[in-house]
Coordinates of C-alpha atoms in Angstrom, one line a residue:
X1 CA 112.7 133.1 127.0
X2 CA 111.9 136.3 125.1
X3 CA 108.5 136.5 123.4
X4 CA 108.0 137.2 119.7
X5 CA 106.8 140.7 120.5
X6 CA 110.1 141.6 122.2
X7 CA 111.8 141.6 118.8
X8 CA 111.7 144.6 116.5
X9 CA 109.4 144.3 113.4
X10 CA 111.3 143.5 110.3
X11 CA 111.7 146.1 107.5
X12 CA 109.5 143.9 105.3
X13 CA 106.6 144.2 107.8
X14 CA 107.0 148.0 107.9
X15 CA 106.8 148.0 104.1
X16 CA 103.7 145.8 104.1
X17 CA 102.1 148.0 106.8
X18 CA 102.3 151.1 104.5
X19 CA 101.7 149.2 101.2
X20 CA 97.9 149.5 101.5
X21 CA 97.7 153.2 101.8
X22 CA 100.4 153.7 99.1
X23 CA 98.3 151.5 96.7
X24 CA 95.0 153.2 97.7
X25 CA 96.5 156.7 97.0
X26 CA 99.0 156.2 94.3
X27 CA 97.9 153.3 92.1
X28 CA 94.6 154.8 91.1
X29 CA 92.8 155.8 87.9
X30 CA 94.0 159.0 86.2
X31 CA 91.1 161.4 86.7
X32 CA 92.8 164.8 86.6
X33 CA 92.0 166.9 83.6
X34 CA 95.3 168.6 82.8
X35 CA 97.2 165.4 82.0
X36 CA 95.9 165.4 78.4
X37 CA 97.4 168.8 77.4
X38 CA 100.6 167.7 79.1
X39 CA 100.7 164.6 77.0
X40 CA 100.0 166.5 73.8
X41 CA 102.7 169.0 74.6
X42 CA 105.1 166.2 75.3
X43 CA 104.3 164.8 71.9
X44 CA 104.9 168.1 70.2
X45 CA 108.3 168.4 72.0
X46 CA 109.2 164.8 71.2
X47 CA 108.4 165.0 67.5
X48 CA 109.5 168.5 66.9
X49 CA 112.6 168.7 69.1
X50 CA 111.6 172.1 70.4
X51 CA 109.8 173.4 73.5
X52 CA 106.9 175.7 72.5
X53 CA 107.5 179.2 73.6
X54 CA 104.0 180.5 72.7
X55 CA 100.4 179.1 72.8
X56 CA 99.6 176.6 70.1
X57 CA 96.4 175.1 71.3
X58 CA 93.8 177.8 71.6
X59 CA 92.1 180.2 69.2
X60 CA 91.5 182.7 72.0
X61 CA 95.2 183.3 72.9
X62 CA 97.2 182.3 69.8
X63 CA 100.8 183.2 70.1
X64 CA 100.6 184.3 73.7
X65 CA 103.8 183.8 75.7
X66 CA 103.9 180.4 77.4
X67 CA 106.4 179.7 80.2
X68 CA 106.1 175.9 80.1
X69 CA 108.2 175.1 83.1
X70 CA 106.9 171.5 83.1
X71 CA 108.3 170.5 79.8
X72 CA 110.5 167.6 81.1
X73 CA 107.6 166.0 82.8
X74 CA 105.6 166.2 79.6
X75 CA 108.3 164.5 77.6
X76 CA 108.6 161.7 80.2
X77 CA 104.8 161.3 80.4
X78 CA 104.5 161.1 76.6
X79 CA 107.4 158.6 76.3
X80 CA 105.7 156.4 79.0
X81 CA 102.3 156.8 77.4
X82 CA 103.6 155.9 74.0
X83 CA 105.3 152.8 75.4
X84 CA 102.5 151.4 77.5
X85 CA 99.4 153.6 77.5
X86 CA 97.7 155.3 80.4
X87 CA 98.6 152.5 82.8
X88 CA 102.2 153.7 82.7
X89 CA 101.2 157.0 84.1
X90 CA 99.4 155.3 87.0
X91 CA 102.7 153.4 87.6
X92 CA 104.6 156.6 87.6
X93 CA 102.2 158.2 90.1
X94 CA 102.3 155.1 92.3
X95 CA 106.1 155.0 92.2
X96 CA 106.3 158.7 93.2
X97 CA 103.8 158.1 96.0
X98 CA 105.9 155.2 97.3
X99 CA 109.0 157.4 97.0
X100 CA 107.4 160.1 99.1
X101 CA 106.4 157.6 101.7
X102 CA 109.9 156.1 101.9
X103 CA 111.6 159.5 102.1
X104 CA 109.1 160.6 104.8
X105 CA 109.7 157.5 106.8
X106 CA 113.4 157.9 106.6
X107 CA 113.1 161.5 107.7
X108 CA 111.3 160.4 110.9
X109 CA 113.9 157.8 111.6
X110 CA 116.8 160.2 110.9
X111 CA 115.3 162.5 113.5
X112 CA 115.4 159.5 116.0
X113 CA 111.6 159.1 116.1
X114 CA 110.8 155.6 117.3
X115 CA 109.8 153.1 114.7
X116 CA 106.1 152.8 115.6
X117 CA 105.7 156.6 115.7
X118 CA 107.5 156.9 112.3
X119 CA 105.0 154.4 110.8
X120 CA 102.1 156.3 112.2
X121 CA 103.6 159.7 111.1
X122 CA 104.1 158.4 107.5
X123 CA 100.5 157.2 107.3
X124 CA 99.2 160.5 108.6
X125 CA 101.4 162.4 106.2
X126 CA 100.1 160.4 103.2
X127 CA 96.5 161.1 104.2
X128 CA 97.3 164.8 104.6
X129 CA 98.7 165.1 101.1
X130 CA 96.2 162.9 99.3
X131 CA 94.4 165.6 97.4
X132 CA 97.7 166.5 95.7
X133 CA 98.6 163.0 94.7
X134 CA 97.7 163.2 91.0
X135 CA 99.5 162.5 87.8
X136 CA 100.7 166.0 87.5
X137 CA 104.2 167.6 87.6
X138 CA 103.9 169.0 91.1
X139 CA 104.0 165.4 92.4
X140 CA 107.7 165.4 91.4
X141 CA 108.0 168.7 93.4
X142 CA 106.5 166.9 96.5
X143 CA 109.0 164.1 96.1
X144 CA 112.1 166.3 95.6
X145 CA 110.9 168.7 98.4
X146 CA 110.7 165.7 100.8
X147 CA 114.1 164.4 99.6
X148 CA 115.8 167.8 100.1
X149 CA 114.4 168.0 103.6
X150 CA 115.6 164.5 104.3
X151 CA 119.1 165.3 103.0
X152 CA 119.3 168.4 105.3
X153 CA 118.4 166.4 108.4
X154 CA 120.8 163.6 107.4
X155 CA 123.6 166.1 106.9
X156 CA 123.0 167.6 110.3
X157 CA 122.9 164.1 111.9
X158 CA 126.2 163.2 110.3
X159 CA 124.6 160.6 108.0
X160 CA 125.7 162.5 104.9
X161 CA 129.1 164.1 104.7
X162 CA 128.6 166.1 101.5
X163 CA 125.7 167.4 99.5
X164 CA 127.3 167.8 96.0
X165 CA 124.5 165.8 94.4
X166 CA 121.8 168.4 95.2
X167 CA 122.7 170.9 92.4
X168 CA 122.3 168.2 89.6
X169 CA 119.1 167.2 91.2
X170 CA 117.9 170.8 91.2
X171 CA 118.5 171.0 87.4
X172 CA 116.2 168.0 86.9
X173 CA 113.7 169.3 89.4
X174 CA 113.4 172.8 87.9
X175 CA 112.8 171.4 84.5
X176 CA 110.2 168.9 85.7
X177 CA 108.2 171.6 87.6
X178 CA 108.8 175.3 88.4
X179 CA 108.4 174.4 92.1
X180 CA 112.1 173.5 91.9
X181 CA 112.8 177.1 93.1
X182 CA 111.7 176.0 96.6
X183 CA 114.7 173.7 96.9
X184 CA 117.4 176.4 97.3
X185 CA 115.0 178.2 99.7
X186 CA 115.0 175.2 101.9
X187 CA 118.8 175.1 101.9
X188 CA 119.0 178.8 102.4
X189 CA 116.8 179.0 105.5
X190 CA 118.5 176.0 107.1
X191 CA 121.9 177.5 106.5
X192 CA 120.7 180.9 107.8
X193 CA 119.3 179.3 110.9
X194 CA 122.6 177.4 111.7
X195 CA 124.6 180.6 111.0
X196 CA 122.5 182.7 113.4
X197 CA 122.5 180.0 116.1
X198 CA 126.3 179.8 115.8
X199 CA 126.5 183.6 116.6
X200 CA 124.1 183.3 119.4
X201 CA 125.8 180.3 120.9
X202 CA 129.2 182.1 120.8
X203 CA 127.6 184.7 123.2
X204 CA 126.0 182.0 125.3
X205 CA 122.5 182.9 124.3
X206 CA 121.6 179.6 122.6
X207 CA 122.7 175.9 122.4
X208 CA 125.5 175.0 120.0
X209 CA 124.4 174.7 116.3
X210 CA 123.9 171.3 114.8
X211 CA 126.5 172.0 112.0
X212 CA 130.2 172.9 112.6
X213 CA 131.9 175.7 110.7
X214 CA 133.1 173.6 107.7
X215 CA 129.6 172.1 107.4
X216 CA 128.0 175.5 107.4
X217 CA 130.4 176.7 104.7
X218 CA 129.6 173.6 102.6
X219 CA 125.9 174.2 103.0
X220 CA 126.2 177.8 101.8
X221 CA 128.2 176.7 98.8
X222 CA 125.6 174.1 97.9
X223 CA 122.8 176.7 98.3
X224 CA 124.6 179.0 95.9
X225 CA 125.1 176.2 93.4
X226 CA 121.5 175.2 93.6
X227 CA 120.4 178.7 92.9
X228 CA 122.6 178.7 89.8
X229 CA 121.2 175.3 88.9
X230 CA 117.7 176.8 88.8
X231 CA 118.9 179.0 85.9
X232 CA 119.6 176.0 83.7
X233 CA 116.2 175.9 82.1
X234 CA 114.8 177.2 78.8
X235 CA 113.6 180.5 80.4
X236 CA 116.6 181.3 82.5
X237 CA 116.0 183.9 85.2
X238 CA 112.3 184.2 84.2
X239 CA 111.7 181.0 86.1
X240 CA 112.0 183.2 89.3
X241 CA 109.7 185.9 88.0
X242 CA 106.9 183.7 86.6
X243 CA 105.5 182.6 90.0
X244 CA 105.4 186.3 91.1
X245 CA 103.4 187.2 88.0
X246 CA 101.0 184.3 88.6
X247 CA 100.4 185.4 92.2
X248 CA 99.1 188.8 90.9
X249 CA 96.3 187.1 88.8
X250 CA 93.5 187.6 91.2
X251 CA 90.7 186.1 89.1
X252 CA 92.7 182.9 88.6
X253 CA 93.6 182.7 92.3
X254 CA 90.0 183.4 93.4
X255 CA 88.2 180.8 91.2
X256 CA 90.8 178.0 90.9
X257 CA 90.3 175.3 93.6
X258 CA 94.0 174.7 94.4
X259 CA 94.5 178.4 94.9
X260 CA 91.8 178.9 97.5
X261 CA 93.0 180.4 100.8
X262 CA 94.3 177.9 103.2
X263 CA 91.4 178.4 105.7
X264 CA 88.7 178.9 103.1
X265 CA 85.3 177.7 104.2
X266 CA 84.8 175.9 100.8
X267 CA 87.3 173.2 102.0
X268 CA 85.9 172.9 105.5
X269 CA 84.8 169.3 104.9
X270 CA 87.9 168.1 103.1
X271 CA 89.6 165.5 105.3
X272 CA 93.1 166.4 104.3
X273 CA 92.6 170.0 105.2
X274 CA 90.9 169.2 108.5
X275 CA 94.0 167.1 109.2
X276 CA 96.3 170.0 108.1
X277 CA 94.6 172.4 110.5
X278 CA 95.1 170.0 113.3
X279 CA 98.7 169.6 112.4
X280 CA 99.1 173.4 112.2
X281 CA 97.9 173.7 115.8
X282 CA 99.9 170.7 116.9
X283 CA 103.1 172.1 115.4
X284 CA 102.7 175.4 117.2
X285 CA 102.1 173.6 120.5
X286 CA 105.1 171.3 120.0
X287 CA 107.3 174.4 119.5
X288 CA 106.0 175.9 122.7
X289 CA 106.5 172.9 124.9
X290 CA 110.0 172.2 123.4
X291 CA 111.2 175.8 123.1
X292 CA 114.5 175.3 124.8
X293 CA 115.6 172.5 122.5
X294 CA 114.4 173.8 119.1
X295 CA 117.2 174.5 116.6
X296 CA 116.7 177.8 114.9
X297 CA 117.1 176.1 111.5
X298 CA 114.0 174.0 112.3
X299 CA 112.0 177.0 113.2
X300 CA 113.0 178.8 110.0
X301 CA 111.9 175.8 108.0
X302 CA 108.5 176.1 109.7
X303 CA 108.3 179.8 109.0
X304 CA 109.1 179.2 105.3
X305 CA 106.3 176.7 104.9
X306 CA 104.0 179.0 106.8
X307 CA 104.8 181.7 104.2
X308 CA 103.8 179.2 101.5
X309 CA 100.5 178.2 103.0
X310 CA 99.7 181.9 103.4
X311 CA 99.6 182.1 99.6
X312 CA 97.2 179.2 99.0
X313 CA 96.0 175.8 100.2
X314 CA 98.0 174.0 97.4
X315 CA 101.1 174.3 99.6
X316 CA 99.6 172.4 102.6
X317 CA 101.5 169.2 101.5
X318 CA 104.8 171.1 101.7
X319 CA 103.8 172.3 105.2
X320 CA 103.1 168.7 106.3
X321 CA 106.2 167.2 104.8
X322 CA 108.4 169.6 106.7
X323 CA 106.5 170.0 109.9
X324 CA 105.0 166.7 110.7
X325 CA 108.4 165.1 111.4
X326 CA 109.5 168.2 113.4
X327 CA 106.3 168.1 115.4
X328 CA 106.9 164.4 116.2
X329 CA 110.5 165.3 117.2
X330 CA 109.5 168.2 119.5
X331 CA 106.8 166.1 121.2
X332 CA 109.2 163.2 121.6
X333 CA 111.9 165.4 123.1
X334 CA 109.5 167.3 125.4
X335 CA 107.7 164.2 126.6
X336 CA 110.8 162.0 126.7
X337 CA 110.8 161.4 130.5
X338 CA 107.2 160.3 130.4
X339 CA 107.6 158.2 127.3
X340 CA 110.6 156.4 128.9
X341 CA 108.1 154.5 131.0
X342 CA 107.1 152.6 127.9
X343 CA 110.5 151.0 127.7
X344 CA 109.5 148.4 130.1
X345 CA 107.1 147.2 127.5
X346 CA 109.9 146.6 125.1
X347 CA 108.8 146.6 121.5
X348 CA 105.2 145.9 122.2
X349 CA 104.2 149.6 121.5
X350 CA 105.9 149.4 118.2
X351 CA 104.0 146.2 117.3
X352 CA 100.8 147.9 118.3
X353 CA 101.5 150.9 116.1
X354 CA 102.4 148.6 113.2
X355 CA 99.1 146.7 113.7
X356 CA 97.1 149.9 113.7
X357 CA 98.8 151.2 110.5
X358 CA 98.4 147.8 108.8
X359 CA 94.7 147.6 109.7
X360 CA 94.1 151.1 108.4
X361 CA 96.0 150.4 105.2
X362 CA 94.0 147.3 104.6
X363 CA 90.7 149.2 105.1
X364 CA 91.8 151.8 102.5
X365 CA 92.2 149.0 99.9
X366 CA 89.0 147.4 100.8
X367 CA 86.8 150.5 101.1
X368 CA 88.8 153.3 99.6
X369 CA 90.0 156.5 101.2
X370 CA 87.4 159.1 102.3
X371 CA 88.3 162.5 100.9
X372 CA 85.6 164.6 102.5
X373 CA 83.1 164.4 105.4
X374 CA 80.3 164.5 102.8
X375 CA 81.2 161.1 101.5
X376 CA 83.4 162.0 98.5
X377 CA 86.1 159.3 98.0
X378 CA 89.6 159.5 96.7
X379 CA 90.3 158.2 93.2
X380 CA 89.4 154.5 92.7
X381 CA 92.2 152.0 92.5
X382 CA 92.9 151.0 88.9
X383 CA 95.0 151.7 85.8
X384 CA 92.6 153.3 83.4
X385 CA 90.8 156.6 83.2
X386 CA 87.3 157.7 84.1
X387 CA 84.7 159.3 81.9
X388 CA 85.2 162.5 83.9
X389 CA 88.7 162.9 82.7
X390 CA 88.4 161.2 79.3
X391 CA 85.1 161.9 77.7
X392 CA 85.9 159.5 74.8
X393 CA 82.4 158.9 73.5
X394 CA 81.5 162.6 73.5
X395 CA 84.6 163.4 71.4
X396 CA 83.9 160.4 69.2
X397 CA 80.5 162.0 68.6
X398 CA 82.1 165.3 67.5
X399 CA 84.6 163.5 65.2
X400 CA 82.0 161.1 63.6
X401 CA 79.7 164.0 62.8
X402 CA 82.4 166.4 61.8
X403 CA 81.3 169.0 64.3
X404 CA 84.0 171.7 64.0
X405 CA 84.5 175.4 64.3
X406 CA 84.9 177.7 67.3
X407 CA 84.1 175.7 70.4
X408 CA 83.1 177.0 73.8
X409 CA 84.4 174.5 76.3
X410 CA 84.7 174.4 80.1
X411 CA 88.3 174.7 81.3
X412 CA 88.6 171.1 82.4
X413 CA 87.5 169.7 79.0
X414 CA 90.1 171.8 77.2
X415 CA 93.0 169.4 77.9
X416 CA 91.2 166.3 76.4
X417 CA 90.0 168.3 73.4
X418 CA 93.6 169.3 72.8
X419 CA 94.7 165.7 73.1
X420 CA 92.1 164.4 70.7
X421 CA 91.5 167.2 68.2
X422 CA 94.5 169.4 67.9
X423 CA 95.8 170.7 65.5
X424 CA 92.6 170.4 63.4
X425 CA 90.6 172.0 66.2
X426 CA 91.7 174.6 68.8
X427 CA 90.1 175.1 72.2
X428 CA 88.5 178.1 73.9
X429 CA 90.4 177.6 77.2
X430 CA 92.3 174.8 79.1
X431 CA 94.2 174.4 82.3
X432 CA 97.2 176.7 81.3
X433 CA 95.5 179.7 82.9
X434 CA 98.6 182.0 82.9
X435 CA 98.7 181.7 79.1
X436 CA 95.2 183.2 78.9
X437 CA 95.7 185.9 81.5
X438 CA 93.6 187.2 84.3
X439 CA 91.3 189.4 82.3
X440 CA 90.3 186.6 80.0
X441 CA 89.8 184.2 82.9
X442 CA 87.6 186.7 84.6
X443 CA 85.4 187.0 81.5
X444 CA 85.2 183.2 81.4
X445 CA 84.1 182.8 85.0
X446 CA 81.5 185.5 84.4
X447 CA 79.5 183.2 82.2
X448 CA 78.6 181.1 85.2
X449 CA 77.0 184.1 86.9
X450 CA 74.7 185.3 84.1
X451 CA 73.4 184.2 80.8
X452 CA 73.9 187.8 79.6
X453 CA 77.7 187.3 80.1
X454 CA 77.6 184.1 78.1
X455 CA 75.9 186.0 75.3
X456 CA 78.7 188.6 75.4
X457 CA 81.2 185.8 75.0
X458 CA 79.2 184.4 72.0
X459 CA 79.1 187.9 70.4
X460 CA 82.8 188.2 70.8
X461 CA 84.0 184.7 69.7
X462 CA 81.0 183.5 67.5
X463 CA 80.8 179.9 68.9
X464 CA 79.8 177.1 66.5
X465 CA 79.3 174.5 69.2
X466 CA 79.4 174.1 73.0
X467 CA 80.7 171.3 75.2
X468 CA 80.2 170.8 78.9
X469 CA 81.0 168.2 81.5
X470 CA 78.0 166.3 82.8
X471 CA 79.1 165.7 86.4
X472 CA 79.0 169.3 87.5
X473 CA 76.1 170.3 85.2
X474 CA 73.8 170.9 88.2
X475 CA 76.1 173.7 89.3
X476 CA 75.6 175.3 85.8
X477 CA 71.9 174.5 85.7
X478 CA 70.8 178.1 85.0
X479 CA 73.2 178.3 82.1
X480 CA 71.9 175.1 80.7
X481 CA 68.3 176.3 81.2
X482 CA 69.1 179.5 79.2
X483 CA 70.7 177.4 76.4
X484 CA 67.8 175.0 76.3
X485 CA 65.3 177.9 75.9
X486 CA 67.5 179.9 73.4
X487 CA 66.4 179.1 69.8
X488 CA 70.0 179.7 68.6
X489 CA 71.2 176.5 70.3
X490 CA 70.1 172.8 70.0
X491 CA 71.1 170.1 72.4
X492 CA 72.3 167.1 70.4
X493 CA 74.3 165.0 72.9
X494 CA 73.8 164.4 76.6
X495 CA 75.4 161.4 78.1
X496 CA 77.3 160.7 81.3
X497 CA 80.6 161.8 79.8
X498 CA 79.5 165.2 78.3
X499 CA 77.0 167.6 76.8
X500 CA 77.0 169.1 73.3
X501 CA 75.1 172.0 71.8
X502 CA 75.3 173.1 68.2
X503 CA 74.3 176.4 66.7
X504 CA 70.9 176.2 65.0
X505 CA 72.2 177.0 61.5
X506 CA 71.9 175.2 58.1
X507 CA 75.4 173.9 58.5
X508 CA 74.3 171.7 61.4
X509 CA 70.7 171.0 60.1
X510 CA 71.4 167.3 59.4
X511 CA 72.9 166.7 62.8
X512 CA 70.0 168.6 64.6
X513 CA 67.4 166.6 62.7
X514 CA 69.1 163.3 63.6
X515 CA 70.3 163.9 67.1
X516 CA 68.4 166.7 68.7
X517 CA 67.0 165.8 72.2
X518 CA 63.4 166.7 72.6
X519 CA 63.7 166.3 76.4
X520 CA 66.4 167.7 78.7
X521 CA 67.0 165.5 81.8
X522 CA 68.6 168.4 83.6
X523 CA 65.6 170.7 83.1
X524 CA 63.3 168.0 84.1
X525 CA 65.3 167.5 87.3
X526 CA 65.1 171.3 87.9
X527 CA 61.3 171.2 87.5
X528 CA 61.0 168.3 89.9
X529 CA 63.2 170.1 92.4
X530 CA 61.9 173.6 92.2
X531 CA 58.5 173.1 90.4
X532 CA 57.8 174.3 86.9
X533 CA 58.4 178.0 86.4
X534 CA 59.4 180.7 84.1
X535 CA 63.0 181.0 83.0
X536 CA 65.2 181.6 86.1
X537 CA 66.5 185.1 86.6
X538 CA 70.2 185.6 86.2
X539 CA 72.0 185.4 89.4
X540 CA 75.4 184.5 90.9
X541 CA 75.7 180.9 92.0
X542 CA 77.3 179.6 95.1
X543 CA 79.4 176.9 93.5
X544 CA 81.3 178.7 90.7
X545 CA 84.5 177.0 91.6
X546 CA 83.0 173.6 91.5
X547 CA 81.5 174.2 88.1
X548 CA 84.9 175.3 86.8

C-alpha cells in the first residue's frame, strides 16, 4: 500500500507553503515616502480630468516640465484610497506580491522544474526582491515583467499559441510606470535569439530553435505591436527619451539609494543584495556547466538583465525574475543524471522541500523578515502607516500654529507635506527628482556636507521654517548642531515623527515663546558620545545617502 508521502502535494498545500512569505512581504505597513505625492497627483487628475504636464507642488521648480509616466497608478491609488483609506493600498501591494509569486512559480513549472524546486525557487525569489516590494508604481513593473517572461516561456513550450494580448497589456503597463518600455525589449531579445539560432542550426552549428518559423514571425509582429503600444501615452515618443535623460543626472544617481551601483559597498549587508550576488555567480556557473543545451534566447535574456543591473541596483529584481528560473533549469538539465537517483524516493523530496518552505514562511510571519545583517527588518505586517512615512502630529503642529511660508524640508518629507498642505503650501523638494534637475539636487545634497552650504540655500530661498525627519537625524547631527547654535533659528518641535525650526522673527514670536525647546536631545546625545566641545567643524559625512 503506497504511503501518504508517495502522493504529490496538492495545489492548496503549495499555496499555504508560500502564503507566509507573501503576507510577510506584501501585506505590510505603508512606509515609503513617495506614496503621498502619488496620491495627491491622483487626486489632481481625478478631480481636474487632466494630467499635470508641469510641476505644481514646489516653489523651487514651479512650471518645470514633468514627465509623469506613473499617472495611471496614481489615479488607481487615489481611487482605492478614497474608497477605503490606506488599508486599500496595503491590499494592492499584497495582491501584486501574490501575483508575482504565482507568475514566478508558474514560470518554474513551465520550464519543467520539479515541484519542490519550484517552491524553493519562488521563496528565494521573493526574498531577493523584498527591498523593492513597496506601494510604488514599479511594483506593477515587476509583475508585468514577470508575466511577459512567463508568456515567452509558455509560448516556446507550446502552452500559448498566440500572444495577441501582450500589446494591450503594454498600453496599461506603460501608463502605470515608464518601466513598460522593458516589455518590448524582452520580446525583442527573445525573438532575436531564436532567429540567430535558426540560422546557426541551418548550418549545423547549433541545436534547433525552440520556435518554428511561423512562431518566430508571430513573435516579431507582437514585438513591433508592443513597441507601438508604448507610444500610446500622454508623452508619446518622449517616454523612450526620458530614461536616457535621467541616467545622465549624476548627482541624483550618486546620492539616491535605489540608484547606487549594483556592487556598491553601502549595500554589502543588505540580505537581498547578498542573495543577488550569489545568484549572479550561480547563473554564470549554470551556463558554463550546461553550455551545450542553452538556447540563445535564454542567454540574450540574461545579457539584457545584466545590462540593466550595470546601470543600478534597482534592477536586481528584474535580474532575479529572469535568471533564477533559468539557473534552476540549467542546473536541472546539467545534473539530470545525478538527480534521477532521487526518483526512487518518489515524492518524498518534494514533501521535504514543501516542509522547508512552509517552515520558513511561518517564521517570517512570527518574527519578520530580516532585511540586513545589521538587524534591520522588513516592513512590519499591518494595514496602516508608520510615523516615518506619515508624520501626522508634526504636520498637525504646523497647521494648528499656522506655520507657513518658504519651507526647507528633507526630500522624503516633501511627499507628505504635499499630501497634507498643498495647494496652500508648496515644498522645497520631494521625490520627483527629475523635475528639480541634477544641479538643484546637487545643491540640496551639499547642505549635508557643510553648514556654509545650508546658509547659501537660505540666502537664496529665504526659508521661514525647516522640517526634518527624526529617525535619520543622527546622520545630520552637525547640521542640527549648527541650527541649534545659530540665533536665527529656534527649535519648537522635536518628537519621534519630526523636527521643526522656525526663523527667529517677530512673526513667530508667539510660537517661539510658547514652544521653544530649551534643551536639544540630539545635542545632549552628541555631548555624551563625543564629550562637550566647541561647535563641530564643517566636514563631509559618511552617510549622506542615509540622511537623504
